[in-house]
Short mmCIF file of N, CA, C and O in Angstrom, two decimals:
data_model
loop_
_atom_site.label_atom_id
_atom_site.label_comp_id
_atom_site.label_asym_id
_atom_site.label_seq_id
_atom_site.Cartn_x
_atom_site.Cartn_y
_atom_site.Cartn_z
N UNK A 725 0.84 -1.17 0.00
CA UNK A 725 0.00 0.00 0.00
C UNK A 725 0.89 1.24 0.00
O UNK A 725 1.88 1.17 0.72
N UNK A 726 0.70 2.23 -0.61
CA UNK A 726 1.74 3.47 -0.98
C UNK A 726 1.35 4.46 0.26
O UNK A 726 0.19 4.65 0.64
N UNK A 727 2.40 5.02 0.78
CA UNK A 727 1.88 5.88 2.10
C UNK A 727 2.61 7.48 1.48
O UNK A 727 3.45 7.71 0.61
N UNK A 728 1.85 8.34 2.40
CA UNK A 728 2.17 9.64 1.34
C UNK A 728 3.05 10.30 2.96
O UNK A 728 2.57 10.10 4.08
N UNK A 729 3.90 10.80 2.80
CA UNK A 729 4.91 11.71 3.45
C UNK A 729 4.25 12.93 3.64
O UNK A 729 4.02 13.77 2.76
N UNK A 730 3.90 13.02 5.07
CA UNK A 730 3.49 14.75 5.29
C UNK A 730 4.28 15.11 6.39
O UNK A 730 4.49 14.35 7.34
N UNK A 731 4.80 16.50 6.25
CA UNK A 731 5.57 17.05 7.44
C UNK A 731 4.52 17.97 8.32
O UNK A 731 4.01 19.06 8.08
N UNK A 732 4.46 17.39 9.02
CA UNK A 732 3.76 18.96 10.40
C UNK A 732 4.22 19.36 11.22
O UNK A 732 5.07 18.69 11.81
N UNK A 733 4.08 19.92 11.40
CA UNK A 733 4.88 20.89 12.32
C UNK A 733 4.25 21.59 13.49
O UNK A 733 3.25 22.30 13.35
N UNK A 734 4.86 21.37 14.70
CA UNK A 734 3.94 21.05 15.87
C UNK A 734 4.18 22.40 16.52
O UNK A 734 5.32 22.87 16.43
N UNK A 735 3.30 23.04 17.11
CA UNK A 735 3.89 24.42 17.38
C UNK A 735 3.38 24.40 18.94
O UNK A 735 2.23 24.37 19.36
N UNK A 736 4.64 24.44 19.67
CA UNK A 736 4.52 23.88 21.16
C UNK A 736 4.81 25.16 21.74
O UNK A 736 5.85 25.47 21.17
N UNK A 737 4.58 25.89 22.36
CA UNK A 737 5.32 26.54 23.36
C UNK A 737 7.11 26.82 23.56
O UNK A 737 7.80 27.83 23.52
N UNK A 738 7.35 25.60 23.75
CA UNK A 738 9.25 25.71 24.11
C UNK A 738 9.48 24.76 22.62
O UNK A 738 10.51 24.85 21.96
N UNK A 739 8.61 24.07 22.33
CA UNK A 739 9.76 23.08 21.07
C UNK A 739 8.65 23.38 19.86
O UNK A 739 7.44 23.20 19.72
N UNK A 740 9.70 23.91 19.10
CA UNK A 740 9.27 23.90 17.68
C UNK A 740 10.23 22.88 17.22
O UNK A 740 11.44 22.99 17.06
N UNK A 741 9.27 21.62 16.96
CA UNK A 741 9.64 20.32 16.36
C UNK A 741 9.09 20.00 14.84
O UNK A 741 8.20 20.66 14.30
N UNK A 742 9.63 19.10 14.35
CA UNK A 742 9.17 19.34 13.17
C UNK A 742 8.93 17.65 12.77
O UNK A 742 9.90 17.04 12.32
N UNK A 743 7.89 17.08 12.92
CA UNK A 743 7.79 15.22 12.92
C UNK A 743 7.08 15.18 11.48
O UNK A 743 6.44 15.94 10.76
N UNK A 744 7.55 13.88 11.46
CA UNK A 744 7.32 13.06 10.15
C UNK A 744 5.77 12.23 10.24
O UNK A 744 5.39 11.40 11.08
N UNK A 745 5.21 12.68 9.31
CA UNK A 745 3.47 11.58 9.55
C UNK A 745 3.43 11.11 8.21
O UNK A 745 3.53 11.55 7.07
N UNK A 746 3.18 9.73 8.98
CA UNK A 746 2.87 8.82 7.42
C UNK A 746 1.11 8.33 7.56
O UNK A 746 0.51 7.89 8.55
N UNK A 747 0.70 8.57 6.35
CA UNK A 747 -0.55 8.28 5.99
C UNK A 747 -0.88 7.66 4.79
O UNK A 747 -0.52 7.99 3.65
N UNK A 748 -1.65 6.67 5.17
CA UNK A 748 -1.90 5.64 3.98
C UNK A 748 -2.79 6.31 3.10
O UNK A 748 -3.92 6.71 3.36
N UNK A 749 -2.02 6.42 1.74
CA UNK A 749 -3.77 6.28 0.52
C UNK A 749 -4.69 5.52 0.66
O UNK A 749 -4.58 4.62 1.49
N UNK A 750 -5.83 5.64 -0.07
CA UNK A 750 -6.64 5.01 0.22
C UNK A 750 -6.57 4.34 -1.46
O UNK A 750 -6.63 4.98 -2.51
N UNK A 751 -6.42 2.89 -1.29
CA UNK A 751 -6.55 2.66 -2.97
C UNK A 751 -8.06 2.23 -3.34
O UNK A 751 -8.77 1.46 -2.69
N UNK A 752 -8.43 3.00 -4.72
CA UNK A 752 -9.49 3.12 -5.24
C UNK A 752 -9.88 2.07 -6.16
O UNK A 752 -8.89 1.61 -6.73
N UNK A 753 -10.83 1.59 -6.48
CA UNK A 753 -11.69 0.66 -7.21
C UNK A 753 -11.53 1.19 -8.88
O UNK A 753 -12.56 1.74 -9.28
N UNK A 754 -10.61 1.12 -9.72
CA UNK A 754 -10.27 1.28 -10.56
C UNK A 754 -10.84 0.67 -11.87
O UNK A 754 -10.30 -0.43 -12.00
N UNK A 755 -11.74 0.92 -12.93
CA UNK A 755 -12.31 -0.29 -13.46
C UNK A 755 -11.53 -0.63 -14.58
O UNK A 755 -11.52 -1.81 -14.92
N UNK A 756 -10.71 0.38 -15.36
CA UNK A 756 -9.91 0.02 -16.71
C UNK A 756 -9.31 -0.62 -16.01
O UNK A 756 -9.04 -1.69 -16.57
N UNK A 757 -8.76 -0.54 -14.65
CA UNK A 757 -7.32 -1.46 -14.58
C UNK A 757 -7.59 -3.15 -14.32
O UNK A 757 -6.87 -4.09 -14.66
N UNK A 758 -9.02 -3.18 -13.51
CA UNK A 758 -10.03 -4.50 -13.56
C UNK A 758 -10.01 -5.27 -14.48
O UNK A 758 -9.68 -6.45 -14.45
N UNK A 759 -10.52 -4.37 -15.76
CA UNK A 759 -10.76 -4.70 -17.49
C UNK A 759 -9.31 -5.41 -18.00
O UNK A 759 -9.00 -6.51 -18.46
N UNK A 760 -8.73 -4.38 -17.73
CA UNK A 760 -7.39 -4.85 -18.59
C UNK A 760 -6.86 -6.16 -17.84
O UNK A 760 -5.99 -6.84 -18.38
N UNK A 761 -7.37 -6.51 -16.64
CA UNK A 761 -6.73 -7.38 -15.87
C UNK A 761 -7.37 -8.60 -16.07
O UNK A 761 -6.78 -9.68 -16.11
N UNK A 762 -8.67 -8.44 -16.22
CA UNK A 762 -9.56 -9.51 -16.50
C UNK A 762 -9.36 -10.22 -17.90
O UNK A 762 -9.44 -11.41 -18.20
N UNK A 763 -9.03 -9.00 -18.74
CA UNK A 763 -8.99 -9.46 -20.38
C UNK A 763 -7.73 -10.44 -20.75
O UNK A 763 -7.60 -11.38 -21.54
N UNK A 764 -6.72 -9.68 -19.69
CA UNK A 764 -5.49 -10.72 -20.02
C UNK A 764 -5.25 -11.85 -19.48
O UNK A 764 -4.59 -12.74 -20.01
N UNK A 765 -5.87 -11.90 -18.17
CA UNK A 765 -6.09 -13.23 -17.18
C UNK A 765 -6.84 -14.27 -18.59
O UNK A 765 -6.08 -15.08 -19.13
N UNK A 766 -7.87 -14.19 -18.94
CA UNK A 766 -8.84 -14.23 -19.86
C UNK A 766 -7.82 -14.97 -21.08
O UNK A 766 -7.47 -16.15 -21.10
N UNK A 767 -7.59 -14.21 -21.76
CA UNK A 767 -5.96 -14.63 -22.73
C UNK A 767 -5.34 -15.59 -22.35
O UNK A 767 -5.47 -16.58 -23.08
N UNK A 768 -4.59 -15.72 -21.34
CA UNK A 768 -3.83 -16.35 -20.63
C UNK A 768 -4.81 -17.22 -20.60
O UNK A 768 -5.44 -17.24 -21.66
N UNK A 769 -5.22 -18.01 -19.74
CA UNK A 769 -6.20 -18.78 -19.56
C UNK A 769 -6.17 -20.26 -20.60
O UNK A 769 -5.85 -21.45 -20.60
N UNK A 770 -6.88 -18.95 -21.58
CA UNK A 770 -7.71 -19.76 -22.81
C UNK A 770 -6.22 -20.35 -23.87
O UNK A 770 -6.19 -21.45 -24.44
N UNK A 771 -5.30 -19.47 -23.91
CA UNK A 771 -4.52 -19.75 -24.50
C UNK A 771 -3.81 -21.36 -23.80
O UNK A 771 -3.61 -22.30 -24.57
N UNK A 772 -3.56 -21.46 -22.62
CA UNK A 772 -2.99 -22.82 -21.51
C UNK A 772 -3.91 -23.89 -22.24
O UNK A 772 -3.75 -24.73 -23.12
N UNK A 773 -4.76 -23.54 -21.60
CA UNK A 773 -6.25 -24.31 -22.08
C UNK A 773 -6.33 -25.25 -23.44
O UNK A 773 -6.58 -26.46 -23.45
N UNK A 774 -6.02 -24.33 -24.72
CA UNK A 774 -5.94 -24.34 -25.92
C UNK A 774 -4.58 -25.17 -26.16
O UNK A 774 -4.50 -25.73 -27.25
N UNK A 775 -3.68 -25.30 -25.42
CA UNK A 775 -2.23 -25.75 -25.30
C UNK A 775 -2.59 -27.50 -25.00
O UNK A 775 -2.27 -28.45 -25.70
N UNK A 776 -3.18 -27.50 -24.01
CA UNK A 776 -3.90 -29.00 -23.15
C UNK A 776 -4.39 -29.61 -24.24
O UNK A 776 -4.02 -30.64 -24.81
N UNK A 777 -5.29 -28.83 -24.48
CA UNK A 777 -6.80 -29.77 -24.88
C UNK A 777 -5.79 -30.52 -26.45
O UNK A 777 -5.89 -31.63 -26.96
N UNK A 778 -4.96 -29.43 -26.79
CA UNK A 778 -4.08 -29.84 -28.39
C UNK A 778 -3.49 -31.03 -28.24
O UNK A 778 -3.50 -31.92 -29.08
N UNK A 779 -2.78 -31.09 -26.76
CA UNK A 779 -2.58 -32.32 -26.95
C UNK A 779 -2.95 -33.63 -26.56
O UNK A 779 -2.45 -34.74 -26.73
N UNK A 780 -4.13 -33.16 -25.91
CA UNK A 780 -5.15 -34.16 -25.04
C UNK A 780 -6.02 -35.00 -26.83
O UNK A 780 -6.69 -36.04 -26.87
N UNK A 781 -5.80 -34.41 -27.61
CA UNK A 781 -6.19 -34.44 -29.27
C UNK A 781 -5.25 -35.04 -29.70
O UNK A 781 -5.40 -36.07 -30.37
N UNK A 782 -4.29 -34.64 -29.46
CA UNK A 782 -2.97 -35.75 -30.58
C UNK A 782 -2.86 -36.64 -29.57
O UNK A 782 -1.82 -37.16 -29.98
N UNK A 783 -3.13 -37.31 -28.45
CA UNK A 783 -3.18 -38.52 -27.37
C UNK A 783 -3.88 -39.16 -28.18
O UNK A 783 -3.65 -40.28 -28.64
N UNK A 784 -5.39 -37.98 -28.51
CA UNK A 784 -6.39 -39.44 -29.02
C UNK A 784 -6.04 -39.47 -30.20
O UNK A 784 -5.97 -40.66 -30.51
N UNK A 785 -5.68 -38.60 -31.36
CA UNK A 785 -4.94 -39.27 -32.75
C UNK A 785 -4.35 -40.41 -32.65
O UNK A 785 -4.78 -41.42 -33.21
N UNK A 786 -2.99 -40.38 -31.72
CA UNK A 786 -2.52 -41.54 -32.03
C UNK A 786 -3.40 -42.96 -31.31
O UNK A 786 -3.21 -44.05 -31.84
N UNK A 787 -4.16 -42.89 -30.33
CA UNK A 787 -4.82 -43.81 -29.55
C UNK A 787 -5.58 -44.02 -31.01
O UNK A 787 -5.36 -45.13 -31.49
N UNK A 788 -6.25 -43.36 -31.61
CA UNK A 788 -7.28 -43.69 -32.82
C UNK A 788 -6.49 -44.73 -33.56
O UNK A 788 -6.99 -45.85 -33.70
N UNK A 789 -4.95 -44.37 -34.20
CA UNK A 789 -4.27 -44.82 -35.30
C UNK A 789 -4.22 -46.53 -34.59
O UNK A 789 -4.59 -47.66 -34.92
N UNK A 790 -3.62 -45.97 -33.60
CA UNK A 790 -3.06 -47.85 -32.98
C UNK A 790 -4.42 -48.34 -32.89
O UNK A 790 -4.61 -49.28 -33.67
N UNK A 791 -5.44 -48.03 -32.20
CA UNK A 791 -6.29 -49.24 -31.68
C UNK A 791 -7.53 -49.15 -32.67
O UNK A 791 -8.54 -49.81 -32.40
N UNK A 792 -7.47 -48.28 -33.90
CA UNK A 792 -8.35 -48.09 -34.75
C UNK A 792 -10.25 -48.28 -34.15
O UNK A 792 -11.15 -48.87 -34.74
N UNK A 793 -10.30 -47.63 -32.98
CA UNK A 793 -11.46 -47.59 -32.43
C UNK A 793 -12.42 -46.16 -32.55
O UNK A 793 -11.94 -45.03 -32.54
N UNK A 794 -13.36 -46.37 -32.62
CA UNK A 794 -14.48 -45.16 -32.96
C UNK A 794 -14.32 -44.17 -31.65
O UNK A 794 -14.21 -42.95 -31.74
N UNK A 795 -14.31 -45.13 -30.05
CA UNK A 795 -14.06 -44.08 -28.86
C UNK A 795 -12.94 -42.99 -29.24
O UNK A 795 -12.80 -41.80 -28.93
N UNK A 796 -12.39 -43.64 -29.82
CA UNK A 796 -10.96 -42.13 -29.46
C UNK A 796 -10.82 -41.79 -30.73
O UNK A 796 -9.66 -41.65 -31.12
N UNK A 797 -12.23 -41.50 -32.00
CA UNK A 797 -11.95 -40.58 -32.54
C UNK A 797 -13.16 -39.80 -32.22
O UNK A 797 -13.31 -38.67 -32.69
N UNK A 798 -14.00 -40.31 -31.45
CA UNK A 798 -15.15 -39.33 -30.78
C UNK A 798 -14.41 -38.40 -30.02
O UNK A 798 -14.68 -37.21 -30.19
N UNK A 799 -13.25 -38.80 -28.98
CA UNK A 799 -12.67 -37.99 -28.33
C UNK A 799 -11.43 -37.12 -28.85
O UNK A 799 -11.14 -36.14 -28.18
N UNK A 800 -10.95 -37.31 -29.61
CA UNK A 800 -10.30 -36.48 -30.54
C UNK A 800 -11.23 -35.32 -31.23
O UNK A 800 -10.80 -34.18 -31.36
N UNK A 801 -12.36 -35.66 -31.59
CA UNK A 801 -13.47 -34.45 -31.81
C UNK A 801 -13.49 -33.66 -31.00
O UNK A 801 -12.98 -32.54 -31.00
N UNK A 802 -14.37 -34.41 -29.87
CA UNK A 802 -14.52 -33.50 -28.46
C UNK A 802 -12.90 -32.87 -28.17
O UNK A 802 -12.71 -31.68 -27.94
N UNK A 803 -12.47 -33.27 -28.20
CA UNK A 803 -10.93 -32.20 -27.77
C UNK A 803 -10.53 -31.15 -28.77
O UNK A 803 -9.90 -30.16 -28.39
N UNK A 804 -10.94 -31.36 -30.27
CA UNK A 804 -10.80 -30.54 -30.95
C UNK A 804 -11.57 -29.21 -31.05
O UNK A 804 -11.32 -28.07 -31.45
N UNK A 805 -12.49 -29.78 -30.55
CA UNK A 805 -14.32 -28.69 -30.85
C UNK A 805 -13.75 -27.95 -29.42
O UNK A 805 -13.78 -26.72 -29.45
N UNK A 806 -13.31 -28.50 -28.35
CA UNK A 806 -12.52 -27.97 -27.24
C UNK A 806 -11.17 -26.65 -27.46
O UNK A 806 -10.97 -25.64 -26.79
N UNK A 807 -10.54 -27.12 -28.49
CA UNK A 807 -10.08 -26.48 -28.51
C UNK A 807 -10.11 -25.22 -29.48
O UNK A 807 -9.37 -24.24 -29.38
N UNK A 808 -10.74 -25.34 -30.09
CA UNK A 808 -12.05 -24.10 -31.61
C UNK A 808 -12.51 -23.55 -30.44
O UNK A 808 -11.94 -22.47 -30.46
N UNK A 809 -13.28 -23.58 -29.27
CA UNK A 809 -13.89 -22.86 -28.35
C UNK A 809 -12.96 -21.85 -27.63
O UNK A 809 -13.25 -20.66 -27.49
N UNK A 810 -11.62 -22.53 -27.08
CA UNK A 810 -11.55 -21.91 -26.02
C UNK A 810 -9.64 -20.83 -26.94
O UNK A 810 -8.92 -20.02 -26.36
N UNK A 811 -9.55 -21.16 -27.88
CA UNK A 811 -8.78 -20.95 -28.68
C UNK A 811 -9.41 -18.94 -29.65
O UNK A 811 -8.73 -17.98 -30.00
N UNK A 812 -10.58 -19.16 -29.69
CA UNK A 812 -11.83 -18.51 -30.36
C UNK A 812 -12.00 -17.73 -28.79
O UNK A 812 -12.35 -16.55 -28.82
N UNK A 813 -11.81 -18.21 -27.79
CA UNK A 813 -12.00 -17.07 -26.57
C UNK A 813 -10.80 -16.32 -26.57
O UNK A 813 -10.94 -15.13 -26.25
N UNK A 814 -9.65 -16.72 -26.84
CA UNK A 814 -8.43 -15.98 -26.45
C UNK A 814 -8.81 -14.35 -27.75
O UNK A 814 -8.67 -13.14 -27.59
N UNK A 815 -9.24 -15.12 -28.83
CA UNK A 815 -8.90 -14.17 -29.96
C UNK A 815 -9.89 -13.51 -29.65
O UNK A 815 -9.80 -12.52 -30.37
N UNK A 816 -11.19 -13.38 -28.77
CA UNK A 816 -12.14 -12.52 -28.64
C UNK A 816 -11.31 -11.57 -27.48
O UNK A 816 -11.25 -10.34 -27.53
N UNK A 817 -10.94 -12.09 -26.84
CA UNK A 817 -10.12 -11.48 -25.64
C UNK A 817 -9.47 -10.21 -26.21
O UNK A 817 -9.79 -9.04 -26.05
N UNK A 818 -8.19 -10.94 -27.13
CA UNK A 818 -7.55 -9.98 -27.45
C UNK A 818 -7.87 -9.17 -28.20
O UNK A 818 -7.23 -8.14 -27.99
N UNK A 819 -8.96 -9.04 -29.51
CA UNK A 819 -9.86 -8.67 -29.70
C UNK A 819 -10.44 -7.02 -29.38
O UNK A 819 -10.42 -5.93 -29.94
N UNK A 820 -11.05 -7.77 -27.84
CA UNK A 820 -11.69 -6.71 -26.73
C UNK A 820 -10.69 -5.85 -26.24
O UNK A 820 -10.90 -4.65 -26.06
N UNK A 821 -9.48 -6.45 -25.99
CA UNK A 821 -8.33 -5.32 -25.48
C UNK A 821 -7.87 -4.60 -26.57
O UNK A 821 -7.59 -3.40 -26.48
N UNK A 822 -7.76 -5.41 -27.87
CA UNK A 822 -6.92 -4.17 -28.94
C UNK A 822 -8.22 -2.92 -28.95
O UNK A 822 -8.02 -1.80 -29.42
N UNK A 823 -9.31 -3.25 -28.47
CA UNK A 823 -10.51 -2.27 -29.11
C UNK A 823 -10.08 -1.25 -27.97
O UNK A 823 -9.69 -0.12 -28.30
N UNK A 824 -10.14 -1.65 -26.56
CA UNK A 824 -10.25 -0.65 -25.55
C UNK A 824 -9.05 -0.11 -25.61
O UNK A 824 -9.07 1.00 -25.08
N UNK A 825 -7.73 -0.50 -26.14
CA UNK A 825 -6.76 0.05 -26.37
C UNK A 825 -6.41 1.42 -27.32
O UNK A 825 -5.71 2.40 -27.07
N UNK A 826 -7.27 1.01 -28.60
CA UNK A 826 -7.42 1.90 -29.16
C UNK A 826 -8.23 2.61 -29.08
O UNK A 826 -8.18 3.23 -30.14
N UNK A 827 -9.73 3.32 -27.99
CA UNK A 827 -10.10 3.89 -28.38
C UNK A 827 -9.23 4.45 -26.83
O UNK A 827 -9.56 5.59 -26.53
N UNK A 828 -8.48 3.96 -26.11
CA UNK A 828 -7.75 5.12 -24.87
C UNK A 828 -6.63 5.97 -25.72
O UNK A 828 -5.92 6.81 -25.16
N UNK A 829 -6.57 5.77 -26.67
CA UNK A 829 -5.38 6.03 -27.39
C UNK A 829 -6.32 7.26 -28.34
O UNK A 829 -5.92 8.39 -28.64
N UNK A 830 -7.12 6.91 -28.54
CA UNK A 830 -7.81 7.98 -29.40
C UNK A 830 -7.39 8.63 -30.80
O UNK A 830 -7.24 9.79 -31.18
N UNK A 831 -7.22 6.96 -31.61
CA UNK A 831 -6.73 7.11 -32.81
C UNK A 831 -8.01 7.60 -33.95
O UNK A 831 -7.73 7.80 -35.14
#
C-alpha cells in the first residue's frame, strides 16, 4: 500500500519540532485497470487451455491410429471442438483489449 509523506509541524510553546506523519492512501476501485486485468487473465487462460486440450487431441490421434477404435476418434473431436472454443475465446479477448486500447489512445 503506498503511504504519502506529510511534514507537520507542531507548534509547542518551548519546542518547535518538526515530525514526520505517514498516511496511507486510500486505494481506489479502478475499473480500466479490472478490465485490462480480467482481459489478459482471460488470454492467458484460454490460451494454456488451448495448449492442453491440443494435446489431449494428438493422445487421441494416435490412440485412434493404434487401436483403430471409434471411442478415441469421438474424443479427438470432443478435444478438438474444445479447442475451436476456447482458442476462439483468447482471440475474442484480445480482440476486446486491442478495441479498448485503441479507443484510450484515441486514434
Amino acid at each position: 500500500m503506498k503511504t504519502q509523506k506529510v511534514f507537520q509541524q507542531s507548534f509547542m510553546s518551548s519546542n518547535n519540532k518538526s515530525k514526520l506523519v505517514l498516511r496511507r492512501t486510500r486505494k481506489r476501485f479502478n475499473p480500466r485497470i479490472f478490465l485490462d486485468r480480467t482481459i489478459e487473465t482471460t488470454a492467458i487462460i484460454s490460451l494454456l487451455f488451448t495448449g492442453f486440450v491440443g494435446a489431449g487431441a494428438m493422445g487421441c490421434w494416435g490412440m485412434e491410429i493404434a487401436t483403430s477404435s471409434q471411442y478415441w476418434q469421438h474424443q479427438k473431436k470432443t478435444c478438438l471442438g474444445m479447442m475451436l472454443v476456447s482458442f476462439s475465446g483468447f482471440l475474442g479477448s484480445a480482440l476486446i483489449g486491442a478495441s479498448f486500447s485503441i479507443q484510450r489512445d484515441k486514434f
